[in-house]
C-alpha positions as a printed NumPy array, in Angstrom:
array([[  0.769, -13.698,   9.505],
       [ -0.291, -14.796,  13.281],
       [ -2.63 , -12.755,  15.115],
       [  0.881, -11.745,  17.674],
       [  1.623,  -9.041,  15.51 ],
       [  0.742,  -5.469,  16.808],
       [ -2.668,  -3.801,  16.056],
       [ -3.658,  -7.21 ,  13.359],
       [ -6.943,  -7.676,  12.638],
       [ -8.888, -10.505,  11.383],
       [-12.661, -10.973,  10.075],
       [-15.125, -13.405,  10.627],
       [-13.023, -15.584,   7.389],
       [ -9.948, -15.257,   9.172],
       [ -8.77 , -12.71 ,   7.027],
       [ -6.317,  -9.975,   7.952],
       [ -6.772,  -6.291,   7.908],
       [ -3.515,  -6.224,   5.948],
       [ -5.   ,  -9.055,   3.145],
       [ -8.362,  -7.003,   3.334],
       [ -6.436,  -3.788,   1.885],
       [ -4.801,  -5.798,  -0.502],
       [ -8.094,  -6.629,  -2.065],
       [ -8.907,  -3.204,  -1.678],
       [ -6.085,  -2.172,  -3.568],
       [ -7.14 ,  -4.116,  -6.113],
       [-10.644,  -2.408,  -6.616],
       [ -8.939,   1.204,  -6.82 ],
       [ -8.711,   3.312,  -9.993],
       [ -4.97 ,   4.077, -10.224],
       [ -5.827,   6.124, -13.172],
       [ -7.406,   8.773, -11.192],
       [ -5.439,   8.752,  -8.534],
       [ -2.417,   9.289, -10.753],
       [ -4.223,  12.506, -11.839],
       [ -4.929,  13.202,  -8.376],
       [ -1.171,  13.385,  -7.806],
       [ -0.128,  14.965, -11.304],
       [ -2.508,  17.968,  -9.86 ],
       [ -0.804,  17.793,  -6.429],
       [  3.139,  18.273,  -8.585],
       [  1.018,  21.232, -10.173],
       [  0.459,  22.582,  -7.511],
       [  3.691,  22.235,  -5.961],
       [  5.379,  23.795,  -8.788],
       [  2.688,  26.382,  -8.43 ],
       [  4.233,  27.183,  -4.86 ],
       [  7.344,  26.995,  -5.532],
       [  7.749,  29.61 ,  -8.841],
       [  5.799,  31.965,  -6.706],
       [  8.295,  31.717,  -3.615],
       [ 11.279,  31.161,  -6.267],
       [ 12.292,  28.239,  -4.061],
       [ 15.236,  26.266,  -4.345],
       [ 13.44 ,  22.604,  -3.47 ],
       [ 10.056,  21.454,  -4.597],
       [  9.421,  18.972,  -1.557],
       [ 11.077,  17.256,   1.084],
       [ 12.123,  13.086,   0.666],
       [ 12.782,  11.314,   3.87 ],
       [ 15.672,   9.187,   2.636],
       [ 17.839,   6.207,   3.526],
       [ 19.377,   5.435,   0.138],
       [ 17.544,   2.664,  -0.019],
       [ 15.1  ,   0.842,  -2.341],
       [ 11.881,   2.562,  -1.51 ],
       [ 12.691,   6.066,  -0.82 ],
       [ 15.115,   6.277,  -3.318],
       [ 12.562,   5.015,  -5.96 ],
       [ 10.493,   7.815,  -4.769],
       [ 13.006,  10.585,  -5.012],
       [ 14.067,   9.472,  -8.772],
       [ 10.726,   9.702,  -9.638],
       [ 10.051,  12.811,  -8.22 ],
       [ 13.251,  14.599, -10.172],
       [ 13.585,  12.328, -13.376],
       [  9.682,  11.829, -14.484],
       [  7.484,  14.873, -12.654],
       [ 10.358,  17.035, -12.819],
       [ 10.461,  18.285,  -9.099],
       [ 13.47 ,  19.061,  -6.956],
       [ 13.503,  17.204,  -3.747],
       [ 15.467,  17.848,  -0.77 ],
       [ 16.56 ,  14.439,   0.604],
       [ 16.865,  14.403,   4.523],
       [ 18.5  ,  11.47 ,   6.168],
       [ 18.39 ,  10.505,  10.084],
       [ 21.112,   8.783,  10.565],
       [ 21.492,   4.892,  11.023],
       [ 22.685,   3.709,  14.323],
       [ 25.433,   1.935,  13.426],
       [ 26.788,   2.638,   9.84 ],
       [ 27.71 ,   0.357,   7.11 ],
       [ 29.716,   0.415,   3.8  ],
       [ 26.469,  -0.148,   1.758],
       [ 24.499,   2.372,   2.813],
       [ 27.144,   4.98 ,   2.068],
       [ 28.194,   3.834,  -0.409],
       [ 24.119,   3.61 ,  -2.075],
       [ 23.931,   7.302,  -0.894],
       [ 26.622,   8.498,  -2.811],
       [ 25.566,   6.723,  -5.866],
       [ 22.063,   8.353,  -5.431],
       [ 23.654,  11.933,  -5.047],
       [ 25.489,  11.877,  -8.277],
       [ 22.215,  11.914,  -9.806],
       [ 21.952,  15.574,  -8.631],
       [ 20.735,  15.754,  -5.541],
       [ 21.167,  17.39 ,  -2.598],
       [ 20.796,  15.713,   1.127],
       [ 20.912,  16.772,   4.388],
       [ 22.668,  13.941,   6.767],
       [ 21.406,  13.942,   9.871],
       [ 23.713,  12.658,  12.855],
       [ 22.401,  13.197,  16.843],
       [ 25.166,  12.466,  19.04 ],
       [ 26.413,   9.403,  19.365],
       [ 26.533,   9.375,  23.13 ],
       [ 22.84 ,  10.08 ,  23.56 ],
       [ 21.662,   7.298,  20.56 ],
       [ 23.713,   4.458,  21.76 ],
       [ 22.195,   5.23 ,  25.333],
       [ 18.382,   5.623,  24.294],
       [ 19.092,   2.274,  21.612],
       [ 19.908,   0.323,  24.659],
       [ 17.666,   1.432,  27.291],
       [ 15.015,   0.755,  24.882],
       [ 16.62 ,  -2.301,  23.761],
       [ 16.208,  -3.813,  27.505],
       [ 12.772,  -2.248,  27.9  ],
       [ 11.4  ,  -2.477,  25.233],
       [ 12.857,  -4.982,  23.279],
       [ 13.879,  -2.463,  20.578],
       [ 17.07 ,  -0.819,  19.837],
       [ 15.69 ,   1.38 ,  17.185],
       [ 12.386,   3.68 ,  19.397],
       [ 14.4  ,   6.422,  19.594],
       [ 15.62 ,   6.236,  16.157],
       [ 12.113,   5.988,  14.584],
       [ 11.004,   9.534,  17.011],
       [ 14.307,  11.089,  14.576],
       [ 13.508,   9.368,  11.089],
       [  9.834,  10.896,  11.745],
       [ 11.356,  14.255,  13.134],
       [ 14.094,  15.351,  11.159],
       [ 12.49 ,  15.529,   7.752],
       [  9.616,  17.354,   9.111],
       [ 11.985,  19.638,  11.309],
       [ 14.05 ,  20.576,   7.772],
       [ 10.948,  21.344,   6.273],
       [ 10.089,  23.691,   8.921],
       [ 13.021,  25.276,   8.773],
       [ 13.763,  25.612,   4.531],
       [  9.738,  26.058,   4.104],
       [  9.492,  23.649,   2.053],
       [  5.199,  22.846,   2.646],
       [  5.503,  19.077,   1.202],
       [  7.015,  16.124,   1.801],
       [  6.622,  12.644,   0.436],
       [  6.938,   9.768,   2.611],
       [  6.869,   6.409,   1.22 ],
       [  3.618,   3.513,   2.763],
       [  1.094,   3.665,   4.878],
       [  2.559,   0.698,   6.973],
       [ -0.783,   0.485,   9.085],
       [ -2.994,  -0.161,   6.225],
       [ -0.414,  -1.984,   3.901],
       [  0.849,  -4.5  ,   6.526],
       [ -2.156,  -4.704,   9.071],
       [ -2.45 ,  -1.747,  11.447],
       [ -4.991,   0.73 ,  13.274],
       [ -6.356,   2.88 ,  10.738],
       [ -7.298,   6.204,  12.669],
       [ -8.591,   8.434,  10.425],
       [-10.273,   7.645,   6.424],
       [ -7.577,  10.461,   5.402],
       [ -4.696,   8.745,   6.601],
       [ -3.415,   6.47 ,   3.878],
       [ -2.993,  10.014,   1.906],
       [ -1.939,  12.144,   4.456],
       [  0.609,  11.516,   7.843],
       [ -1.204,  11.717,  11.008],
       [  0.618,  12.918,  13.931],
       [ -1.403,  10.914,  16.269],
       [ -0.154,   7.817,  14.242],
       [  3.401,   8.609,  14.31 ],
       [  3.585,   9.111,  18.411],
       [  1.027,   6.039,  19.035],
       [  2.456,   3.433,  16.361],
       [  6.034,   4.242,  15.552],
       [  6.992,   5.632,  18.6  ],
       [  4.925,   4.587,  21.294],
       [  5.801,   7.828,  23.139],
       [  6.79 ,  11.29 ,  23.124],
       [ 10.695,  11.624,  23.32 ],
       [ 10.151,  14.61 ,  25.585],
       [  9.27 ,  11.801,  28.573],
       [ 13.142,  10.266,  28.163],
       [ 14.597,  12.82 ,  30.057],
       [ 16.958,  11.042,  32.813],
       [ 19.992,  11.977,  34.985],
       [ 22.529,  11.511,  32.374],
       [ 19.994,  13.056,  28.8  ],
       [ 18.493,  16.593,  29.158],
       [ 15.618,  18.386,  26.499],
       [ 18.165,  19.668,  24.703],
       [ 19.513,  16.354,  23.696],
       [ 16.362,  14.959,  23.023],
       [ 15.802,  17.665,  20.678],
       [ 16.725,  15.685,  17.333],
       [ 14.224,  13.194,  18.333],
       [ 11.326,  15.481,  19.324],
       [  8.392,  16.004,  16.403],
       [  7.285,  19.76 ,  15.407],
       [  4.109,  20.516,  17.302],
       [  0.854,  20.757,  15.317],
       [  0.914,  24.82 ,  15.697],
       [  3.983,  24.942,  13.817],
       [  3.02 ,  22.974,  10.95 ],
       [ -0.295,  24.241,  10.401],
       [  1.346,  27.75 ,  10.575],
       [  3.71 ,  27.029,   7.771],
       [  1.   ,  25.157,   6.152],
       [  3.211,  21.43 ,   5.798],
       [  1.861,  18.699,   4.672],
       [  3.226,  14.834,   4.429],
       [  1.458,  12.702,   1.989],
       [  2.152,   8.584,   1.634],
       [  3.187,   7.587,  -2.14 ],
       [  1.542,   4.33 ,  -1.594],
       [ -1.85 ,   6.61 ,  -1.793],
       [ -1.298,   7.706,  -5.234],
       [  0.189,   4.52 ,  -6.858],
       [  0.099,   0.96 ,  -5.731],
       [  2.87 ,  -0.1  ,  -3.54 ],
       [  5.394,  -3.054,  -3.912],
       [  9.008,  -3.007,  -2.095],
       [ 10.117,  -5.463,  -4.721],
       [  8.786,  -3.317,  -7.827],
       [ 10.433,  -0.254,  -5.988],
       [ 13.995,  -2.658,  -5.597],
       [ 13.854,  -3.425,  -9.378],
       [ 13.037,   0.024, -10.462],
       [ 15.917,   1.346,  -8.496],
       [ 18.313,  -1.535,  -9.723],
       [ 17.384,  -0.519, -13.534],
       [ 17.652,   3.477, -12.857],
       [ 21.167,   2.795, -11.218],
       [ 22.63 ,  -0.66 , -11.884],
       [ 25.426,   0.391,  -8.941],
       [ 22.862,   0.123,  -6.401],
       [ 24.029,  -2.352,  -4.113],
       [ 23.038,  -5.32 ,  -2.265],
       [ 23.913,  -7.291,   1.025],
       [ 27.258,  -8.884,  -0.029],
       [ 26.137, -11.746,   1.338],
       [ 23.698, -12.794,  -1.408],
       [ 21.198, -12.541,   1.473],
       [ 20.446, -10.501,   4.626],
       [ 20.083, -12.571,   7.973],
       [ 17.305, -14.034,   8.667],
       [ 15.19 , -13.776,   5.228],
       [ 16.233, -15.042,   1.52 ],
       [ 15.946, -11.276,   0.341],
       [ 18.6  ,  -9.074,  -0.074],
       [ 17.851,  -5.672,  -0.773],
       [ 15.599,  -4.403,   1.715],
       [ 16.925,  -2.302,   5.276],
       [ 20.842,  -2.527,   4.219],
       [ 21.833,   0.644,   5.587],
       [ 22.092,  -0.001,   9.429],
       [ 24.435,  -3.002,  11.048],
       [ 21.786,  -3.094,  14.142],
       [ 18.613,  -4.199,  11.556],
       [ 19.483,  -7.966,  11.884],
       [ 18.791,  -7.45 ,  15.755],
       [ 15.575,  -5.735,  15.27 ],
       [ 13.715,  -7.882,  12.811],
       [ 15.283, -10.767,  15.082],
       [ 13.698,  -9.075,  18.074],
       [ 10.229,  -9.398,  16.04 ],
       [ 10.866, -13.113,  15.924],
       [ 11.195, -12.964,  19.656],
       [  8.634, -10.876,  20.96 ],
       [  5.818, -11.758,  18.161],
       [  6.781, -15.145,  17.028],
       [  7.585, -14.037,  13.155],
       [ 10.336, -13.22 ,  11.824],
       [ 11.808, -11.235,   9.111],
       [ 11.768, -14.369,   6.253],
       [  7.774, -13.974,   7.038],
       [  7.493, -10.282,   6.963],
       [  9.058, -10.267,   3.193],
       [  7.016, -12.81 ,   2.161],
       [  3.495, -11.776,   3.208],
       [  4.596,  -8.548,   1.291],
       [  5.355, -10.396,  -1.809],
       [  2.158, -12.742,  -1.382],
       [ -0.513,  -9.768,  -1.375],
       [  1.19 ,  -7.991,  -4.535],
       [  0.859, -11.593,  -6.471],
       [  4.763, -12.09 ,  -6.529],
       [  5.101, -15.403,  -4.56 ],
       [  2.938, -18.368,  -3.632],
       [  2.107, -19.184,   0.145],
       [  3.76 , -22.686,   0.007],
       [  7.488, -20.992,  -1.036],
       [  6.799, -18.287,   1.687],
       [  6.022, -20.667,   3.833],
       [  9.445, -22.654,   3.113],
       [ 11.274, -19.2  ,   3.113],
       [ 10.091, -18.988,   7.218],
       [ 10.981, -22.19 ,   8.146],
       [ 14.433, -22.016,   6.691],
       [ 15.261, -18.113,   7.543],
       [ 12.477, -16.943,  10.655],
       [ 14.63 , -18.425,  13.472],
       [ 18.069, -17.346,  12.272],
       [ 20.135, -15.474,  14.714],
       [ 21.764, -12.065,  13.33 ],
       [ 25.413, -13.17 ,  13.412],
       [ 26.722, -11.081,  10.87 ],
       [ 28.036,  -7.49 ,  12.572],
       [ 26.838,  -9.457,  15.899],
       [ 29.662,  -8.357,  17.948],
       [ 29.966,  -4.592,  16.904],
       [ 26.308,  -4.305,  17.67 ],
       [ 26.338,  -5.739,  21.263],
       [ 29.714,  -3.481,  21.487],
       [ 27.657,  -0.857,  20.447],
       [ 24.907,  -1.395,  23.028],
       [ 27.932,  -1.495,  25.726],
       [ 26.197,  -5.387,  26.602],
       [ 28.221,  -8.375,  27.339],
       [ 26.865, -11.889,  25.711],
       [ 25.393, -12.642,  29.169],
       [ 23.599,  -9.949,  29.151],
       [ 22.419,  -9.713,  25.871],
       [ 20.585, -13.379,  26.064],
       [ 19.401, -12.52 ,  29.702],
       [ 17.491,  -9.186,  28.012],
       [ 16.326, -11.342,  24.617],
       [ 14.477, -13.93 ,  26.708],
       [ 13.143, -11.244,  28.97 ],
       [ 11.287, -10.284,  25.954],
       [  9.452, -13.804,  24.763],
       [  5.927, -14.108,  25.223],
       [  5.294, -17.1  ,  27.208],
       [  2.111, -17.494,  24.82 ],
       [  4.457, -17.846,  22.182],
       [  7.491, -19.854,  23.671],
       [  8.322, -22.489,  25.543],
       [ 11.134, -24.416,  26.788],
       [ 11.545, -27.858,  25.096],
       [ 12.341, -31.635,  26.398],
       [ 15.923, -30.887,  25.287],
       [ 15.523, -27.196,  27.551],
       [ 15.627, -25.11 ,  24.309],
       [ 13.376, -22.331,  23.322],
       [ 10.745, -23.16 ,  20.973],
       [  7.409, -21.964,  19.29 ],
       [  4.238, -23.272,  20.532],
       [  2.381, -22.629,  17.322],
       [  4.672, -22.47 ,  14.04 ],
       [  3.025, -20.805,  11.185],
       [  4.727, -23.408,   8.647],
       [  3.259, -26.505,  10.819]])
């Protein structure tokens, strides 16, 4: 992992901050903190016989692999009832309907989110040519909504899936936040903002509304709190793929045996407009989504450095043809435009233009 990528940390050994909680995670008694969490579902059951409520806790949900794995735990081996809350994708595609359906015949209930389409395809394209990012806005509703429904059914917990700060090599801000969601964290590292600031001549408060987080009043008042599964039991995206795949064998996977740019293909299915953001990390960081599996894979023991390694040179660089043109339709950009606004966004530490005037790294992390 290079040293481009945001809020990365390395020691005096040239060791990551991401790496350095992987050790850590190695040194942790998942014993006790499964019995930390068994008295947590006690205590949510507690709750909810006294208020006679309908759902046990709140699952932000995409149907895929990691939240889903959560959510069939919660209902099939601790015996809770989770609500599952859904913002929706950007640009919806076949498989992640279709995975959401599957998941719902289990017996559960969701709540789909869907902010107008007007206002999303705006903010995912002026954030696209700021920012370099189609998806800002969308991460202010997947961190919104589920807290919002909470609110609103008073439901006091919800589970959200990893701690991507400490897991993948991040700003830490507090010592409780690998259990608990910080607020400060959401608007500094997922957002970057508060939504309320997007107001423009053509969006108003009231549109921004789906995208705007409860204030800390509110959820202090109704006493909600969001913990991180990968606190109470040690976190793998691949063990959370296969666990799905053997609780429902219809869980699907990119048709394509793989998903562009990366040899994996069961991980962020459910949006056409993902190929463009991971390729956007290429472009702005100088890694790219073939590296991000892999370093994820590496620090849980599941692959060796030298086939990661081979895994970025062959997938890193690859452009996100597939649903290429319904996503620059969506963005309302011609082809002009859009490679005008990509190269707007590489760092000149990172790039440079080659003998035979093509983009390349300066540094590759396979060389």
């Amino acid at each position: 992992m290079p040293d481009s990528r945001p809020r990365i940390v390395f020691n005096k050994d040239g060791v990551c901050n991401a790496c350095s909680h992987s050790e850590k995670k190695n040194q942790i008694d998942w014993n006790q903190r499964k019995l930390e969490f068994l008295n947590l579902i006690d205590e949510i059951k507690k709750c909810s016989k006294k208020k006679n409520a309908n759902y046990d806790c709140v699952v932000p949900w995409s149907g895929g692999k990691d939240s889903t794995s959560i959510a069939l735990k919660l209902k099939f081996e601790y015996d809770l009832n989770p609500l599952l809350v859904n913002f929706s994708p950007l640009i919806l595609n076949e498989i992640g309907e279709y995975n959401r359906n599957e998941i719902s015949k289990l017996g559960f209930d969701a709540i789909f989110i869907k902010p107008k389409i007007d206002v999303s395809r705006a903010l995912a394209k002026r954030f696209f040519i700021e920012r370099g990012n189609p998806k800002v806005a969308w991460d202010a509703g997947v961190n919104s909504g589920p807290v919002k429904i909470a609110l609103k059914f008073n439901i006091p917990t919800i589970f959200y899936a990893e701690h991507g700060e400490s897991e993948y090599g991040g700003l830490v801000l507090n010592e409780d936040s690998e259990k608990k969601r910080d607020l400060r964290e959401v608007i500094e590292h997922q957002i970057g903002d508060y939504p309320e600031n997007w107001v423009n001549e053509t969006i108003n408060l009231k549109d921004l509304d789906p995208y705007i987080y409860p204030s800390e009043q509110d959820l202090m008042k109704k006493k909600i709190t969001a913990y991180y599964f990968s606190y109470f039991f040690k976190w793998s995206m691949l063990e959370n793929f296969n666990y799905v795949k053997k609780k429902l064998p219809t869980f699907k996977c990119h048709p394509n045996g793989r998903t562009d740019g990366t040899f994996t293909n069961f991980d962020s299915l459910d949006d056409k407009i993902d190929c463009l953001y991971y390729y956007m990390q290429y472009i702005k960081f100088g890694f790219g989504r073939a590296t991000r599996d892999s370093c994820r894979m590496i620090q849980n023991n599941q692959m060796k450095r030298e086939e990661a390694i081979n895994h970025a040179r062959k997938y890193d660089h690859e452009f996100p043809i597939t649903d290429f043109e319904e996503v620059i339709d969506f963005l309302n950009l011609s082809n002009e435009d859009f490679e005008r606004i990509v190269n707007k966004h590489r760092n000149e530490e990172i790039w440079k233009v080659s003998k035979n005037n093509q983009w390349e790294l300066v540094n590759k992390i396979y060389d």
